[in-house]
Each structure stands twice: as C-alpha cells, then as structure tokens.
C-alpha atoms as one frame of an Amber mdcrd trajectory, in Angstrom:
protein
 110.545  27.587  20.098 108.298  24.984  18.647 107.758  23.047  21.861 107.944
  23.299  25.642 111.529  24.275  26.509 111.264  22.857  30.025 110.801  19.361
  28.542 114.323  19.398  27.160 116.407  21.624  29.448 120.103  20.946  29.054
 120.315  19.839  32.675 117.543  17.304  32.118 119.138  16.102  28.877 122.470
  15.605  30.624 120.875  13.797  33.575 118.984  11.446  31.256 122.097  10.836
  29.181 124.229  10.035  32.225 121.552   7.591  33.420 121.535   5.851  30.005
 125.323   5.760  29.801 125.678   4.275  33.278 128.760   4.190  35.448 132.232
   2.890  34.726 132.892   0.680  31.714 135.963  -0.694  29.997 134.479  -2.974
  27.321 137.196  -4.713  25.274 135.409  -3.961  21.972 134.995  -0.252  22.748
 137.681   1.784  20.998 137.005   4.586  23.488 138.603   2.563  26.260 137.693
   3.274  29.884 134.599   5.439  30.247 132.466   6.709  33.074 129.044   8.232
  32.478 129.851   7.923  28.770 132.906  10.197  29.000 135.987   8.549  27.520
 139.340   8.743  29.224 140.784  10.792  26.338 138.014  13.392  26.630 138.297
  13.541  30.412 142.078  14.023  30.219 141.745  16.693  27.531 139.499  18.606
  29.911 141.723  18.437  32.936 140.596  15.333  34.801 143.642  13.354  35.950
 142.201  10.808  38.388 141.129   7.222  37.766 138.296   6.989  35.261 136.338
   4.774  37.647 136.137   7.782  39.993 135.270  10.547  37.505 132.765  12.724
  39.394 129.286  12.973  37.902 129.489  16.775  38.115 132.671  16.750  36.023
 130.995  14.546  33.401 127.985  16.895  33.329 130.257  19.922  32.899 132.059
  18.217  29.998 128.746  17.360  28.325 127.481  20.922  28.729 130.683  22.493
  27.435 131.618  20.095  24.596 128.300  18.764  23.388 125.865  21.634  24.062
 127.553  25.027  24.124 130.511  24.502  21.780 128.392  23.111  18.903 125.803
  25.865  19.576 122.908  23.525  20.280 121.715  26.118  22.774 120.999  28.271
  19.703 119.121  25.406  18.044 117.110  24.913  21.269 115.800  28.477  20.968
 114.121  27.325  17.778 113.317  23.693  18.598 114.088  21.977  21.869 113.358
  18.580  20.278 115.816  19.061  17.439 118.460  20.363  19.860 117.927  17.347
  22.133 118.338  14.996  19.167 121.511  16.758  18.022 122.918  16.663  21.557
 122.341  12.930  21.966 123.658  12.105  18.496 126.592  14.456  19.024 127.581
  12.720  22.240 127.627   9.342  20.511 128.952  10.279  17.057 130.482  13.713
  17.531 128.772  17.091  17.217 130.167  17.587  13.713 128.404  14.444  12.516
 125.130  15.402  14.214 125.230  18.904  12.754 126.054  17.537   9.304 122.951
  15.341   9.561 120.898  18.482  10.280 122.436  20.377   7.375 121.913  17.507
   4.954 118.309  17.006   6.046 117.457  20.700   5.774 118.999  20.892   2.311
 117.096  17.811   1.171 113.856  19.299   2.553 114.205  22.787   1.028 112.393
  21.898  -2.198 115.388  22.517  -4.462 116.337  25.737  -2.675 112.885  27.307
  -3.122 112.313  27.618   0.636 115.865  28.594   1.649 119.357  28.161   0.190
 121.172  24.837   0.227 123.599  24.404   3.092 127.228  23.372   2.943 127.411
  20.333   5.250 130.398  21.592   7.257 129.310  20.269  10.658 129.057  23.733
  12.252 125.947  25.539  13.431 126.269  29.048  12.068 123.995  31.772  10.701
 123.158  29.871   7.496 122.170  26.692   9.364 120.119  28.616  11.922 118.493
  30.645   9.149 117.576  27.487   7.248 116.155  25.919  10.402 114.123  29.073
  11.089 112.782  29.129   7.527 111.952  25.423   7.578 110.125  25.591  10.919
 108.293  28.783   9.915 107.111  27.131   6.710 106.398  23.622   7.994 105.602
  24.150  11.696 105.139  21.288  14.129 104.640  18.720  11.363 107.921  19.814
   9.817 109.671  19.351  13.130 108.421  15.735  13.232 109.617  15.098   9.670
 113.001  16.649  10.404 113.346  14.440  13.488 112.573  11.367  11.361 115.226
  12.380   8.839 117.827  12.883  11.585 117.008   9.537  13.173 117.089   7.753
   9.806 120.601   9.043   9.122 121.698   8.125  12.631 120.332   4.575  12.319
 121.909   4.081   8.928 125.283   5.181  10.318 125.011   2.691  13.202 124.323
  -0.121  10.750 127.312   0.898   8.618 129.563   0.992  11.703 128.527  -2.548
  12.614 128.985  -3.765   9.047 132.456  -2.212   8.734 133.720  -3.394  12.131
 132.141  -6.602  13.418 133.207  -5.774  17.000 130.666  -2.925  16.845 127.904
  -5.520  16.632 128.332  -5.719  20.411 126.886  -2.210  20.609 124.406  -2.083
  17.709 121.333  -3.257  19.610 121.956  -0.768  22.414 122.619   2.079  19.983
 119.354   1.443  18.176 117.384   0.836  21.382 118.821   3.705  23.420 119.759
   6.378  20.896 117.039   6.481  18.250 113.972   8.398  19.435 115.486   9.708
  22.687 114.415  13.301  22.040 110.719  12.422  21.775
C-alpha cells in the first residue's frame, strides 16, 4: 500500500460517508426518491429492507455500503495497493455508481501509461479485474507517491466534470451541484 491503511479503513469510510449523507431525505428534485444515510429506497428494497425509509437502521445502511460499494466492485483489492485511491473510488461509486468510478480509474490509467509504454491500455469496462489491478500496480511502482497524487487529481477532475454535465443537462440537478462539489471532490485526502 502506498499510504497508511488505517487512515482509510472501510468502516471509517462508511462512517464518514453516512455523516456526510445525513439522515432521511425526500427532496423533490432527487430522482432517487426517499433516502436515508444516502441509501435510496430502491437500493434498500433490493437488499431486503421493507420498512419505512425514514427508519432504515444505520447498521443496515453500512452493510449495504460495504457489500455494494466496497466488496462487489473490488475496492478492497484496490485498497491493498492504495487506500487513497480506493477511498476515492468508494465515494465516487456511492454517488455515481461503482461502474462509473472504476471507468474513471481505467481511463486515467490508460491516459497516464505513456502510450502503453508503462503498461497496456485498459478497456474501460467499469470492472476491477486483473488488468486494472496490474495497471494500477505498474503505475504506482513506476510513479510512487507523486503518481498517486496525480491519479487522484485525474479522478477528481473527471468526477467534477461529470457533475457539471449533470447540472447542465438537467437544471433540477443544480440544486445538488454545490454540495456535490463541496462534499465529494477531495474527500479521500
């Protein structure tokens, strides 16, 4: 790992995320509908919760985050290489979907591989597999801590650009743009 793993334990990441997301919300401009701790009703129902969203237990939300946004997309494997990058992917994945977050990583690594001299280009398929982990290993081995900082900047740049596009395409999203930029960019630092 390129940094202190205790700084970004999954439990700590989930706790910080739940604090940022807050309690129950049912904002009229939010396509996700009723949410609690950032978990939408659709996600909660898909994972077996049948009670009122306003009463979703924090422990259930944490279990959903761990299962859907940490283990399933294999960010635990990324964390073995870089806790900071894994934390960034987790936070972005919660807000935009793990496939989007992972695609950002794959695109950034491919753009930073010096025309495939350092490692092969990646297919941006949104899945962390052996090729993505191998590229991340090669990149971090070659570029070290400074490379980790540059990769974080690339991930955050793509995330910010996507937020701006979402607000431009759907004016109702302007209600959320400031919060997205204030509370999502740079959270893994």
